[in-house]
Coordinates of C-alpha atoms in Angstrom, one line a residue:
X1 CA 7.9 57.8 -3.9
X2 CA 4.3 57.0 -4.7
X3 CA 5.3 53.3 -5.5
X4 CA 6.9 53.0 -2.1
X5 CA 3.9 54.4 -0.4
X6 CA 1.6 52.0 -2.3
X7 CA 3.9 49.1 -1.3
X8 CA 3.7 50.2 2.3
X9 CA -0.1 50.5 2.3
X10 CA -0.4 47.1 0.6
X11 CA 1.8 45.4 3.1
X12 CA 0.0 47.2 6.1
X13 CA -3.3 45.9 4.8
X14 CA -2.0 42.4 4.4
X15 CA -0.8 42.3 8.0
X16 CA -3.9 43.8 9.4
X17 CA -6.1 41.3 7.2
X18 CA -4.2 38.3 8.6
X19 CA -4.4 39.6 12.2
X20 CA -8.2 39.9 11.6
X21 CA -8.6 36.5 10.3
X22 CA -6.4 35.0 13.1
X23 CA -8.6 36.7 15.6
X24 CA -11.6 35.7 14.0
X25 CA -10.6 32.0 14.1
X26 CA -9.5 32.2 17.7
X27 CA -12.9 33.7 18.7
X28 CA -14.7 31.0 16.8
X29 CA -12.7 28.2 18.5
X30 CA -13.3 29.7 21.9
X31 CA -17.0 30.0 21.3
X32 CA -17.2 26.4 20.1
X33 CA -15.3 25.0 23.1
X34 CA -17.5 27.2 25.4
X35 CA -20.6 25.7 23.7
X36 CA -19.2 22.1 24.0
X37 CA -18.4 22.7 27.8
X38 CA -22.0 23.8 28.3
X39 CA -23.3 20.8 26.4
X40 CA -21.2 18.4 28.4
X41 CA -22.2 19.9 31.9
X42 CA -25.9 19.2 31.5
X43 CA -27.5 15.6 31.3
X44 CA -28.6 14.8 27.7
X45 CA -32.2 15.4 28.4
X46 CA -31.5 18.7 30.0
X47 CA -29.1 19.8 27.2
X48 CA -32.0 18.9 24.7
X49 CA -34.5 20.8 26.6
X50 CA -32.0 23.9 26.5
X51 CA -31.7 23.8 22.9
X52 CA -35.5 23.2 22.2
X53 CA -36.5 26.1 24.4
X54 CA -33.6 28.3 23.5
X55 CA -32.6 29.0 27.1
X56 CA -30.4 27.2 29.4
X57 CA -31.4 26.1 32.8
X58 CA -29.0 28.5 34.5
X59 CA -30.3 31.4 32.4
X60 CA -34.0 30.5 33.3
X61 CA -33.2 30.2 37.0
X62 CA -31.4 33.7 36.9
X63 CA -34.5 35.2 34.9
X64 CA -36.9 34.0 37.5
X65 CA -34.5 34.7 40.3
X66 CA -34.6 31.1 41.8
X67 CA -31.5 29.2 43.1
X68 CA -33.2 25.7 43.3
X69 CA -35.9 23.9 41.5
X70 CA -38.7 24.7 44.0
X71 CA -42.0 24.7 42.2
X72 CA -43.7 26.9 44.7
X73 CA -41.0 29.5 44.4
X74 CA -40.8 29.3 40.7
X75 CA -44.4 29.8 40.5
X76 CA -44.5 32.8 42.9
X77 CA -41.6 34.6 41.1
X78 CA -43.2 33.8 37.6
X79 CA -46.5 35.2 38.7
X80 CA -44.9 38.4 40.1
X81 CA -42.7 38.9 37.1
X82 CA -45.3 38.2 34.6
X83 CA -47.6 40.7 36.3
X84 CA -45.0 43.6 36.6
X85 CA -44.0 43.1 32.9
X86 CA -47.6 43.3 31.6
X87 CA -47.7 45.7 28.7
X88 CA -51.0 47.2 30.1
X89 CA -49.1 48.5 33.1
X90 CA -46.2 49.8 31.3
X91 CA -44.2 46.8 31.3
X92 CA -42.1 45.1 28.5
X93 CA -43.6 42.5 26.2
X94 CA -40.1 41.3 25.5
X95 CA -39.2 40.8 29.3
X96 CA -42.5 39.2 29.8
X97 CA -41.9 36.7 26.9
X98 CA -38.5 35.8 28.6
X99 CA -40.2 35.2 31.8
X100 CA -42.8 32.9 30.1
X101 CA -39.7 31.2 28.3
X102 CA -37.8 30.8 31.6
X103 CA -40.9 29.2 33.3
X104 CA -41.4 26.8 30.4
X105 CA -37.7 25.7 30.7
X106 CA -37.8 25.2 34.6
X107 CA -41.1 23.4 34.2
X108 CA -39.5 21.2 31.6
X109 CA -36.4 20.5 33.9
X110 CA -38.9 19.6 36.9
X111 CA -40.6 17.1 34.4
X112 CA -37.2 15.7 33.5
X113 CA -36.2 15.2 37.2
X114 CA -39.6 13.6 38.0
X115 CA -39.2 11.3 35.2
X116 CA -35.6 10.4 36.4
X117 CA -37.0 9.7 40.0
X118 CA -39.6 7.5 38.6
X119 CA -37.1 5.6 36.6
X120 CA -34.9 5.1 39.6
X121 CA -37.8 3.9 41.7
X122 CA -38.6 1.2 38.9
X123 CA -34.9 0.3 39.0
X124 CA -34.9 -0.1 42.9
X125 CA -37.9 -2.4 42.7
X126 CA -36.4 -4.9 40.4

């Protein structure tokens, strides 16, 4: 009796272990595919800026609640969110730092766009 019980437990553990490993592999593959898709959707310079700042362009826009790359709107929302998340007024340092990182990422994207426009201007003149 004990022998059969031990065999049942051993077989059950093997089945659960295999299923867990299979699920882990599938999750890893899905995560890699999503990361690859995100990387392909951005221009190379923009993707590099996302990797450097640790925040994607889309996430930065969500944090600062902007739909377009309008410098005035970005600055206005940044100033407001930075102020309300100031630790001295009961805000969160973590949220304030996310606001700063989002602003840095959007500023970098604006710089990349300006550089692209400048390069297009040079190409059009030649």
